[in-house]
Amino acid sequence: MNQQEFTHNLVRALNQSTRELDAATLARLASVRHEVVRGDNHHAGHGVLTHAHRHPWLGLVMAVGLLLAGWFVVNLQKPADTGQADILLLTDDLPPNAYAEQDFSKWLKAQDN
Amino acid sequence: MQINKVLPIGFGYSAAVQTLGTRVASTQEIDAFLAGIERRAFKHAVYAVQDHHSALDIVQNAMLKLVERYSEKPTEELPLLFQRILQNAIHDHFRRAKVRDFWVRLVSPLRDKEEENTETLESLSAASDSERPPGPEEDVSSRQNIAVIEQALSELPARQREAFLPRYWEELDVAETAQAMGCSEGSVKTHCFRAVNALAAKLKGKGFSP
Amino acid sequence: MAQGARQLTLGLMLLAMAGMAQAAGFRLWSELSPQEQTALAPIAGDWNHMPAQQQEKLLKVAKGFAKLPPKQQQVLHIRLQSWVRMTPEQRKIARENYKKLLELPQEKQVQIKRRWMEASGSGLSVPASPPQETPR
């Protein structure tokens, strides 16, 4: 066994070990990450909040605007499409990796001519 | 993605994402990146500090720091940045532990620190064994192998482990590893060389050989 | 008056944020319904550390899973693992290319697919006639 194989085997074992992490730890990691990333959103929002404090009516208008924006985002995002299309992709003749390949993109482009 | 233009600034996407053409990491990308790396980061911390609870704290601190300081960075730099942050978080842990130990030692000088560490590691592997009963297809010997390998990694000197894991597990190149470790490329090669030799020696008697 | 308006503002903002959080809801594997867990079984191990956005898309796949004939369900299960291991960019490209492919006439679609199979030496085969289940 040369060094490359050796480190390869080691890393494979390490990867196996991460797959065997218990559910509690995995959940904990996920919730920590979720908190941290969501916390960033609140930081970004601080600028908006200080404005609201100084001009309460402006803040009200912004809040309503945010509600509307939120509604638009949820409803006009075309989420249904993605789910449907994904199922077709995943049950197609070709494996999904095929569609991500550079060659595939090239062949498709050639069809435009 | 159209969405960046619909949402007002400050609602979950950094303002930098608005400028297309610069591949700055969006909040989603950072979330996806962290999701991909959190298990390995946790394991890395466990090998270093040998305690699940502290390891979780370390990973949390590392994630916080990445999001707080580096969310405006290009996506390609995230892996390297995170490795550096993770190593710093581990060092911070030891710094605090040293201070704590100093006072603890003053109070109870008869405690044997070596014994303490070994106990923790044994109880750790015992705990993780009991959490998952082996399935029918389970290769019992491979689980033993994993335990042996993890033990060997934990026993490595810190710098050797800190070179080995980014280089071979995270697959950073020598230059990136040097940046993550805050040392020269020559040092990285030395630490890696020693790490591989030490691991090979430890695992020799147990069925692996380089 | 200003105090009341401020509180109302904060309240509405929290409501908006909660609404957004609900829309992009992160769920633990244990919180999924049995049907969802059946559909997504091959990626049970990865589920808890996927971002909410990715989970949402997969839950939509899970929804359609029950309506698939058993053979297709098998195929989907086999493909799920590699799907989640692709990067978000790769998945995006795959979706775009798939969409473009479907816009081509049937002949061209078969031609391109055959070409990929030959190039990859995969040993798979494309049915010569159009597939029985036409996408609607």
Tab-separated table of C-alpha atoms in Angstrom:
chain	number	residue	atom	x	y	z
A	1	MET	CA	0.000	0.000	0.000
A	2	ASN	CA	1.519	3.344	-0.933
A	3	GLN	CA	0.964	6.585	0.914
A	4	GLN	CA	-1.897	7.706	-1.266
A	5	GLU	CA	-3.822	4.508	-0.682
A	6	PHE	CA	-3.076	4.721	3.001
A	7	THR	CA	-4.426	8.244	3.414
A	8	HIS	CA	-7.295	7.346	1.104
A	9	ASN	CA	-8.309	4.451	3.315
A	10	LEU	CA	-7.996	6.595	6.404
A	11	VAL	CA	-10.193	9.300	4.963
A	12	ARG	CA	-12.726	6.723	3.866
A	13	ALA	CA	-12.939	5.472	7.433
A	14	LEU	CA	-13.345	9.029	8.692
A	15	ASN	CA	-16.172	9.640	6.249
A	16	GLN	CA	-17.837	6.449	7.386
A	17	SER	CA	-17.518	7.672	10.925
A	18	THR	CA	-19.330	10.925	10.110
A	19	ARG	CA	-22.130	8.901	8.566
A	20	GLU	CA	-22.471	7.068	11.866
A	21	LEU	CA	-22.946	10.174	13.975
A	22	ASP	CA	-25.955	9.758	16.236
A	23	ALA	CA	-29.209	11.540	15.470
A	24	ALA	CA	-29.019	13.769	18.529
A	25	THR	CA	-25.660	15.216	17.508
A	26	LEU	CA	-26.793	15.692	13.929
A	27	ALA	CA	-29.907	17.496	15.067
A	28	ARG	CA	-27.895	19.663	17.413
A	29	LEU	CA	-25.472	20.631	14.632
A	30	ALA	CA	-28.342	21.440	12.299
A	31	SER	CA	-30.106	23.611	14.841
A	32	VAL	CA	-26.879	25.422	15.733
A	33	ARG	CA	-26.294	26.166	12.070
A	34	HIS	CA	-29.855	27.253	11.630
A	35	GLU	CA	-29.627	29.675	14.547
A	36	VAL	CA	-26.353	31.094	13.324
A	37	VAL	CA	-27.487	31.669	9.761
A	38	ARG	CA	-30.835	33.081	10.846
A	39	GLY	CA	-29.059	35.348	13.333
A	40	ASP	CA	-27.300	36.922	10.374
A	41	ASN	CA	-30.692	37.890	8.951
A	42	HIS	CA	-31.507	39.752	12.134
A	43	HIS	CA	-28.222	41.618	12.002
A	44	ALA	CA	-28.985	42.720	8.501
A	45	GLY	CA	-32.404	43.843	9.683
A	46	HIS	CA	-31.070	46.087	12.424
A	47	GLY	CA	-30.614	49.005	10.061
A	48	VAL	CA	-34.263	48.837	9.127
A	49	LEU	CA	-35.363	48.694	12.752
A	50	THR	CA	-33.515	51.823	13.871
A	51	HIS	CA	-35.309	53.771	11.141
A	52	ALA	CA	-38.617	52.428	12.397
A	53	HIS	CA	-37.899	53.672	15.905
A	54	ARG	CA	-37.254	57.186	14.805
A	55	HIS	CA	-40.259	57.453	12.502
A	56	PRO	CA	-42.908	55.091	13.856
A	57	TRP	CA	-45.356	55.592	10.982
A	58	LEU	CA	-42.632	54.969	8.418
A	59	GLY	CA	-41.876	51.785	10.296
A	60	LEU	CA	-45.510	50.764	10.034
A	61	VAL	CA	-45.499	51.295	6.295
A	62	MET	CA	-42.286	49.256	5.995
A	63	ALA	CA	-43.750	46.455	8.095
A	64	VAL	CA	-46.799	46.244	5.879
A	65	GLY	CA	-44.518	46.378	2.855
A	66	LEU	CA	-42.501	43.482	4.265
A	67	LEU	CA	-45.644	41.454	4.845
A	68	LEU	CA	-46.723	42.018	1.270
A	69	ALA	CA	-43.256	41.236	-0.057
A	70	GLY	CA	-43.252	38.056	1.991
A	71	TRP	CA	-46.610	37.076	0.581
A	72	PHE	CA	-45.407	37.730	-2.963
A	73	VAL	CA	-42.242	35.740	-2.465
A	74	VAL	CA	-44.075	32.733	-1.148
A	75	ASN	CA	-46.810	32.724	-3.729
A	76	LEU	CA	-45.120	33.896	-6.898
A	77	GLN	CA	-41.958	31.859	-6.532
A	78	LYS	CA	-43.276	28.982	-8.711
A	79	PRO	CA	-42.311	26.326	-6.160
A	80	ALA	CA	-44.697	23.722	-7.587
A	81	ASP	CA	-42.822	23.719	-10.886
A	82	THR	CA	-39.534	22.784	-9.321
A	83	GLY	CA	-40.988	19.771	-7.518
A	84	GLN	CA	-42.705	18.454	-10.621
A	85	ALA	CA	-39.737	18.990	-12.864
A	86	ASP	CA	-37.387	17.432	-10.332
A	87	ILE	CA	-39.368	14.195	-10.277
A	88	LEU	CA	-39.233	13.997	-14.065
A	89	LEU	CA	-35.505	14.651	-13.977
A	90	LEU	CA	-34.893	12.033	-11.341
A	91	THR	CA	-36.852	9.324	-13.163
A	92	ASP	CA	-35.540	10.104	-16.624
A	93	ASP	CA	-33.568	7.761	-18.863
A	94	LEU	CA	-30.344	9.490	-17.962
A	95	PRO	CA	-28.980	9.971	-14.451
A	96	PRO	CA	-29.198	13.585	-13.236
A	97	ASN	CA	-25.397	13.940	-13.268
A	98	ALA	CA	-25.562	13.626	-17.035
A	99	TYR	CA	-27.573	16.793	-17.313
A	100	ALA	CA	-25.059	18.737	-15.282
A	101	GLU	CA	-22.136	17.808	-17.509
A	102	GLN	CA	-20.357	20.376	-19.636
A	103	ASP	CA	-20.570	18.174	-22.715
A	104	PHE	CA	-24.295	17.963	-22.346
A	105	SER	CA	-24.600	21.749	-22.193
A	106	LYS	CA	-22.468	21.968	-25.312
A	107	TRP	CA	-24.616	19.538	-27.279
A	108	LEU	CA	-27.741	21.432	-26.296
A	109	LYS	CA	-26.222	24.732	-27.389
A	110	ALA	CA	-25.353	23.189	-30.757
A	111	GLN	CA	-29.047	22.513	-31.304
A	112	ASP	CA	-29.795	26.223	-31.235
A	113	ASN	CA	-28.008	26.684	-34.581
B	1	MET	CA	-31.933	34.227	-9.353
B	2	GLN	CA	-34.804	36.635	-9.668
B	3	ILE	CA	-35.524	36.570	-5.970
B	4	ASN	CA	-32.674	38.904	-5.123
B	5	LYS	CA	-34.454	41.714	-6.896
B	6	VAL	CA	-37.834	41.115	-5.280
B	7	LEU	CA	-36.772	41.067	-1.647
B	8	PRO	CA	-35.931	44.337	0.079
B	9	ILE	CA	-32.404	44.636	1.409
B	10	GLY	CA	-31.895	43.430	4.933
B	11	PHE	CA	-34.343	40.584	4.646
B	12	GLY	CA	-31.915	37.696	4.589
B	13	TYR	CA	-29.618	38.475	1.703
B	14	SER	CA	-26.549	40.617	2.102
B	15	ALA	CA	-26.563	43.754	0.012
B	16	ALA	CA	-23.487	42.523	-1.860
B	17	VAL	CA	-25.506	39.753	-3.482
B	18	GLN	CA	-27.467	42.413	-5.358
B	19	THR	CA	-24.479	43.052	-7.595
B	20	LEU	CA	-24.503	40.208	-10.080
B	21	GLY	CA	-21.265	39.059	-11.576
B	22	THR	CA	-19.388	39.001	-8.275
B	23	ARG	CA	-19.672	35.524	-6.822
B	24	VAL	CA	-20.127	36.644	-3.270
B	25	ALA	CA	-21.579	34.034	-0.961
B	26	SER	CA	-25.281	34.507	-0.325
B	27	THR	CA	-26.893	33.472	2.925
B	28	GLN	CA	-28.212	30.344	1.221
B	29	GLU	CA	-24.774	29.420	-0.041
B	30	ILE	CA	-23.272	29.894	3.390
B	31	ASP	CA	-26.024	27.747	4.854
B	32	ALA	CA	-25.416	25.066	2.238
B	33	PHE	CA	-21.670	25.241	2.759
B	34	LEU	CA	-21.978	24.892	6.527
B	35	ALA	CA	-24.475	22.079	6.112
B	36	GLY	CA	-21.937	20.192	4.058
B	37	ILE	CA	-19.062	20.693	6.415
B	38	GLU	CA	-20.568	20.613	9.899
B	39	ARG	CA	-20.143	16.884	10.504
B	40	ARG	CA	-16.477	16.890	9.574
B	41	ALA	CA	-15.927	20.054	11.584
B	42	PHE	CA	-17.530	18.433	14.595
B	43	LYS	CA	-15.355	15.341	14.229
B	44	HIS	CA	-12.245	17.468	13.796
B	45	ALA	CA	-13.085	19.229	17.060
B	46	VAL	CA	-13.764	15.936	18.833
B	47	TYR	CA	-10.386	14.548	17.794
B	48	ALA	CA	-8.785	17.684	19.197
B	49	VAL	CA	-10.638	18.142	22.481
B	50	GLN	CA	-12.082	14.653	23.049
B	51	ASP	CA	-15.352	15.941	24.408
B	52	HIS	CA	-18.649	16.121	22.510
B	53	HIS	CA	-19.989	19.078	24.425
B	54	SER	CA	-16.954	21.277	23.876
B	55	ALA	CA	-16.772	20.162	20.259
B	56	LEU	CA	-20.312	21.415	19.671
B	57	ASP	CA	-19.412	24.758	21.256
B	58	ILE	CA	-16.359	24.994	19.042
B	59	VAL	CA	-18.351	24.313	15.886
B	60	GLN	CA	-20.954	26.867	16.932
B	61	ASN	CA	-18.304	29.519	17.546
B	62	ALA	CA	-16.669	28.770	14.219
B	63	MET	CA	-19.967	29.053	12.353
B	64	LEU	CA	-20.801	32.304	14.131
B	65	LYS	CA	-17.455	33.805	13.240
B	66	LEU	CA	-17.753	32.807	9.607
B	67	VAL	CA	-21.173	34.371	9.307
B	68	GLU	CA	-20.275	37.507	11.252
B	69	ARG	CA	-16.979	38.327	9.615
B	70	TYR	CA	-16.841	36.593	6.274
B	71	SER	CA	-20.259	36.554	4.676
B	72	GLU	CA	-19.082	39.083	2.108
B	73	LYS	CA	-16.281	36.831	0.923
B	74	PRO	CA	-16.323	34.931	-2.392
B	75	THR	CA	-17.759	31.458	-2.195
B	76	GLU	CA	-14.491	29.792	-3.231
B	77	GLU	CA	-12.747	31.107	-0.147
B	78	LEU	CA	-15.213	29.704	2.356
B	79	PRO	CA	-13.599	26.250	2.812
B	80	LEU	CA	-10.200	27.690	3.569
B	81	LEU	CA	-11.564	30.471	5.761
B	82	PHE	CA	-13.633	28.050	7.742
B	83	GLN	CA	-10.660	25.761	8.368
B	84	ARG	CA	-8.713	28.673	9.768
B	85	ILE	CA	-11.611	29.779	11.933
B	86	LEU	CA	-12.117	26.219	13.165
B	87	GLN	CA	-8.469	25.858	14.152
B	88	ASN	CA	-8.579	29.178	15.972
B	89	ALA	CA	-11.713	28.113	17.800
B	90	ILE	CA	-9.970	24.935	18.929
B	91	HIS	CA	-6.967	26.930	20.122
B	92	ASP	CA	-9.273	29.270	22.007
B	93	HIS	CA	-10.794	26.301	23.751
B	94	PHE	CA	-7.396	25.080	24.916
B	95	ARG	CA	-6.397	28.549	26.044
B	96	ARG	CA	-9.492	28.774	28.196
B	97	ALA	CA	-8.994	25.219	29.443
B	98	LYS	CA	-5.432	26.018	30.436
B	99	VAL	CA	-6.571	28.960	32.506
B	100	ARG	CA	-9.271	26.835	34.081
B	101	ASP	CA	-6.829	23.993	34.761
B	102	PHE	CA	-4.377	26.350	36.354
B	103	TRP	CA	-6.887	27.256	39.026
B	104	VAL	CA	-8.169	23.685	39.323
B	105	ARG	CA	-4.638	22.378	39.792
B	106	LEU	CA	-4.065	24.871	42.548
B	107	VAL	CA	-7.052	23.504	44.344
B	108	SER	CA	-6.509	19.769	43.693
B	109	PRO	CA	-2.827	19.131	42.915
B	110	LEU	CA	-3.169	15.369	43.245
B	111	ARG	CA	-5.247	14.925	40.045
B	112	ASP	CA	-3.475	13.069	37.265
B	113	LYS	CA	-4.251	14.874	33.993
B	114	GLU	CA	-3.102	12.016	31.749
B	115	GLU	CA	-5.501	9.577	33.360
B	116	GLU	CA	-8.322	12.068	33.003
B	117	ASN	CA	-7.884	12.307	29.238
B	118	THR	CA	-7.742	8.569	28.662
B	119	GLU	CA	-10.897	8.061	30.699
B	120	THR	CA	-12.794	10.586	28.658
B	121	LEU	CA	-11.776	8.943	25.396
B	122	GLU	CA	-12.729	5.458	26.554
B	123	SER	CA	-16.078	6.534	27.905
B	124	LEU	CA	-16.595	8.440	24.657
B	125	SER	CA	-16.092	5.410	22.423
B	126	ALA	CA	-18.154	3.275	24.792
B	127	ALA	CA	-20.966	5.803	24.601
B	128	SER	CA	-20.965	5.952	20.807
B	129	ASP	CA	-20.896	2.143	20.559
B	130	SER	CA	-23.965	1.817	22.715
B	131	GLU	CA	-25.900	4.385	20.707
B	132	ARG	CA	-25.951	2.251	17.595
B	133	PRO	CA	-26.487	-1.494	17.795
B	134	PRO	CA	-24.764	-3.140	14.796
B	135	GLY	CA	-27.130	-3.974	11.918
B	136	PRO	CA	-27.143	-7.343	10.192
B	137	GLU	CA	-24.943	-6.182	7.288
B	138	GLU	CA	-22.698	-4.331	9.673
B	139	ASP	CA	-19.051	-5.165	9.446
B	140	VAL	CA	-18.030	-5.361	13.103
B	141	SER	CA	-14.364	-5.250	12.270
B	142	SER	CA	-14.773	-2.030	10.258
B	143	ARG	CA	-16.301	-0.318	13.281
B	144	GLN	CA	-13.327	-1.400	15.318
B	145	ASN	CA	-11.054	-0.058	12.604
B	146	ILE	CA	-12.768	3.294	12.716
B	147	ALA	CA	-12.399	3.460	16.480
B	148	VAL	CA	-8.709	2.640	16.189
B	149	ILE	CA	-8.146	5.258	13.505
B	150	GLU	CA	-9.969	7.930	15.490
B	151	GLN	CA	-7.947	7.083	18.562
B	152	ALA	CA	-4.728	7.410	16.574
B	153	LEU	CA	-5.825	10.796	15.212
B	154	SER	CA	-6.627	12.060	18.687
B	155	GLU	CA	-3.177	11.032	19.881
B	156	LEU	CA	-1.381	13.011	17.189
B	157	PRO	CA	0.341	16.212	18.239
B	158	ALA	CA	-2.048	19.095	17.544
B	159	ARG	CA	-0.084	20.660	14.684
B	160	GLN	CA	0.236	17.350	12.859
B	161	ARG	CA	-3.485	16.729	13.100
B	162	GLU	CA	-4.198	20.284	12.019
B	163	ALA	CA	-2.126	19.746	8.906
B	164	PHE	CA	-3.408	16.263	8.156
B	165	LEU	CA	-7.141	16.892	8.326
B	166	PRO	CA	-7.364	19.973	6.062
B	167	ARG	CA	-4.872	18.470	3.624
B	168	TYR	CA	-6.315	14.987	3.278
B	169	TRP	CA	-9.865	15.184	4.570
B	170	GLU	CA	-10.867	18.642	3.356
B	171	GLU	CA	-8.560	18.253	0.344
B	172	LEU	CA	-7.055	21.706	0.555
B	173	ASP	CA	-3.789	22.123	-1.312
B	174	VAL	CA	-0.521	22.953	0.440
B	175	ALA	CA	-0.914	26.715	0.003
B	176	GLU	CA	-4.453	26.704	1.370
B	177	THR	CA	-3.470	24.483	4.279
B	178	ALA	CA	-0.653	26.888	5.088
B	179	GLN	CA	-3.136	29.747	5.173
B	180	ALA	CA	-5.501	27.772	7.341
B	181	MET	CA	-2.713	26.903	9.781
B	182	GLY	CA	-1.021	30.281	9.675
B	183	CYS	CA	2.385	28.784	8.845
B	184	SER	CA	4.701	28.300	5.867
B	185	GLU	CA	4.156	25.763	3.106
B	186	GLY	CA	7.358	24.029	4.193
B	187	SER	CA	5.959	23.605	7.686
B	188	VAL	CA	2.769	22.152	6.272
B	189	LYS	CA	4.728	19.522	4.369
B	190	THR	CA	6.741	18.672	7.451
B	191	HIS	CA	3.678	18.354	9.664
B	192	CYS	CA	1.890	16.223	7.063
B	193	PHE	CA	4.891	13.973	6.628
B	194	ARG	CA	5.164	13.441	10.365
B	195	ALA	CA	1.421	12.933	10.738
B	196	VAL	CA	1.298	10.228	8.089
B	197	ASN	CA	4.299	8.450	9.576
B	198	ALA	CA	2.899	8.635	13.089
B	199	LEU	CA	-0.473	7.312	11.959
B	200	ALA	CA	1.144	4.532	9.958
B	201	ALA	CA	3.193	3.508	12.969
B	202	LYS	CA	0.205	3.512	15.288
B	203	LEU	CA	-1.930	1.543	12.880
B	204	LYS	CA	0.765	-0.894	11.847
B	205	GLY	CA	0.061	-3.428	14.511
B	206	LYS	CA	-3.637	-3.365	13.723
B	207	GLY	CA	-3.828	-4.388	10.123
B	208	PHE	CA	-3.028	-1.287	8.104
B	209	SER	CA	0.316	-0.672	6.539
B	210	PRO	CA	1.518	2.126	4.228
C	1	MET	CA	-49.225	57.178	20.376
C	2	ALA	CA	-45.663	56.768	19.162
C	3	GLN	CA	-45.164	53.951	21.649
C	4	GLY	CA	-48.191	52.069	20.354
C	5	ALA	CA	-47.142	52.535	16.747
C	6	ARG	CA	-43.653	51.280	17.536
C	7	GLN	CA	-45.044	48.152	19.166
C	8	LEU	CA	-47.396	47.542	16.288
C	9	THR	CA	-44.517	47.923	13.854
C	10	LEU	CA	-42.366	45.459	15.724
C	11	GLY	CA	-45.293	43.087	15.967
C	12	LEU	CA	-45.949	43.205	12.267
C	13	MET	CA	-42.289	42.735	11.464
C	14	LEU	CA	-42.074	39.711	13.696
C	15	LEU	CA	-45.175	38.371	11.998
C	16	ALA	CA	-43.618	38.917	8.582
C	17	MET	CA	-40.407	37.211	9.634
C	18	ALA	CA	-42.297	34.342	11.211
C	19	GLY	CA	-44.245	34.004	8.001
C	20	MET	CA	-41.062	33.806	6.013
C	21	ALA	CA	-39.617	31.310	8.438
C	22	GLN	CA	-42.724	29.170	8.082
C	23	ALA	CA	-42.530	29.317	4.330
C	24	ALA	CA	-38.901	28.236	4.413
C	25	GLY	CA	-39.372	25.738	7.237
C	26	PHE	CA	-36.494	23.561	8.329
C	27	ARG	CA	-37.730	20.195	9.597
C	28	LEU	CA	-35.950	17.390	11.368
C	29	TRP	CA	-36.200	13.937	9.829
C	30	SER	CA	-38.215	12.822	12.818
C	31	GLU	CA	-40.826	15.477	12.026
C	32	LEU	CA	-41.594	14.155	8.557
C	33	SER	CA	-44.675	12.092	7.858
C	34	PRO	CA	-44.273	8.332	7.226
C	35	GLN	CA	-45.063	8.882	3.527
C	36	GLU	CA	-42.374	11.533	3.266
C	37	GLN	CA	-39.893	9.308	5.036
C	38	THR	CA	-40.663	6.430	2.709
C	39	ALA	CA	-40.141	8.590	-0.333
C	40	LEU	CA	-36.887	10.074	0.944
C	41	ALA	CA	-35.523	7.020	2.742
C	42	PRO	CA	-32.193	6.884	0.848
C	43	ILE	CA	-31.223	10.318	2.106
C	44	ALA	CA	-32.435	9.940	5.677
C	45	GLY	CA	-28.890	10.269	6.913
C	46	ASP	CA	-28.295	13.548	5.089
C	47	TRP	CA	-31.631	15.144	5.824
C	48	ASN	CA	-30.949	16.924	9.086
C	49	HIS	CA	-28.065	18.916	7.754
C	50	MET	CA	-29.681	20.131	4.587
C	51	PRO	CA	-30.620	23.777	4.304
C	52	ALA	CA	-34.337	24.538	4.443
C	53	GLN	CA	-34.475	25.478	0.759
C	54	GLN	CA	-33.162	22.125	-0.334
C	55	GLN	CA	-35.530	20.323	2.019
C	56	GLU	CA	-38.472	22.153	0.526
C	57	LYS	CA	-37.655	21.029	-2.986
C	58	LEU	CA	-37.176	17.454	-1.871
C	59	LEU	CA	-40.460	17.455	-0.002
C	60	LYS	CA	-42.145	18.335	-3.269
C	61	VAL	CA	-40.448	15.359	-4.851
C	62	ALA	CA	-41.701	13.254	-1.957
C	63	LYS	CA	-45.238	14.448	-2.622
C	64	GLY	CA	-45.170	13.131	-6.179
C	65	PHE	CA	-43.451	9.909	-5.191
C	66	ALA	CA	-46.621	8.077	-4.198
C	67	LYS	CA	-48.145	8.596	-7.631
C	68	LEU	CA	-45.229	6.989	-9.436
C	69	PRO	CA	-45.373	3.397	-10.653
C	70	PRO	CA	-43.180	1.083	-8.530
C	71	LYS	CA	-40.411	0.835	-11.108
C	72	GLN	CA	-40.077	4.595	-11.272
C	73	GLN	CA	-40.071	4.771	-7.505
C	74	GLN	CA	-37.101	2.429	-7.540
C	75	VAL	CA	-35.270	4.559	-10.060
C	76	LEU	CA	-35.907	7.679	-8.033
C	77	HIS	CA	-34.604	6.050	-4.883
C	78	ILE	CA	-31.434	5.014	-6.649
C	79	ARG	CA	-30.881	8.516	-7.985
C	80	LEU	CA	-31.709	10.472	-4.818
C	81	GLN	CA	-28.382	9.998	-3.092
C	82	SER	CA	-26.259	11.263	-5.934
C	83	TRP	CA	-28.744	14.079	-6.481
C	84	VAL	CA	-28.250	15.494	-3.012
C	85	ARG	CA	-24.504	15.093	-3.286
C	86	MET	CA	-24.363	17.347	-6.326
C	87	THR	CA	-23.652	20.991	-5.611
C	88	PRO	CA	-26.555	23.455	-5.815
C	89	GLU	CA	-24.973	24.881	-8.979
C	90	GLN	CA	-24.810	21.483	-10.605
C	91	ARG	CA	-28.440	20.830	-9.796
C	92	LYS	CA	-29.347	24.200	-11.242
C	93	ILE	CA	-27.511	23.399	-14.470
C	94	ALA	CA	-29.127	19.972	-14.608
C	95	ARG	CA	-32.603	21.483	-14.267
C	96	GLU	CA	-31.939	24.082	-16.946
C	97	ASN	CA	-30.498	21.546	-19.368
C	98	TYR	CA	-33.341	19.137	-18.772
C	99	LYS	CA	-35.839	21.880	-19.483
C	100	LYS	CA	-34.013	22.789	-22.687
C	101	LEU	CA	-33.932	19.155	-23.744
C	102	LEU	CA	-37.662	18.734	-23.314
C	103	GLU	CA	-38.259	21.686	-25.625
C	104	LEU	CA	-36.553	19.872	-28.492
C	105	PRO	CA	-38.433	17.571	-30.866
C	106	GLN	CA	-38.593	13.934	-29.752
C	107	GLU	CA	-35.996	12.785	-32.320
C	108	LYS	CA	-33.407	15.254	-31.140
C	109	GLN	CA	-34.008	14.307	-27.540
C	110	VAL	CA	-33.332	10.655	-28.267
C	111	GLN	CA	-30.305	11.582	-30.350
C	112	ILE	CA	-28.685	13.602	-27.582
C	113	LYS	CA	-29.447	11.012	-24.950
C	114	ARG	CA	-27.955	8.259	-27.101
C	115	ARG	CA	-24.898	10.383	-27.605
C	116	TRP	CA	-24.387	10.766	-23.885
C	117	MET	CA	-24.822	7.072	-23.304
C	118	GLU	CA	-22.273	6.169	-25.919
C	119	ALA	CA	-19.857	8.772	-24.634
C	120	SER	CA	-20.171	7.560	-21.077
C	121	GLY	CA	-20.122	3.880	-21.976
C	122	SER	CA	-22.840	3.381	-19.446
C	123	GLY	CA	-24.496	0.351	-20.998
C	124	LEU	CA	-27.912	1.917	-20.538
C	125	SER	CA	-30.309	2.057	-23.472
C	126	VAL	CA	-32.800	4.633	-24.628
C	127	PRO	CA	-36.202	3.285	-25.699
C	128	ALA	CA	-36.629	3.889	-29.449
C	129	SER	CA	-40.291	4.871	-29.110
C	130	PRO	CA	-41.516	7.789	-27.025
C	131	PRO	CA	-41.900	6.972	-23.302
C	132	GLN	CA	-45.341	5.706	-22.219
C	133	GLU	CA	-45.866	8.316	-19.556
C	134	THR	CA	-45.850	11.629	-21.394
C	135	PRO	CA	-45.043	14.529	-19.111
C	136	ARG	CA	-48.042	16.824	-18.760
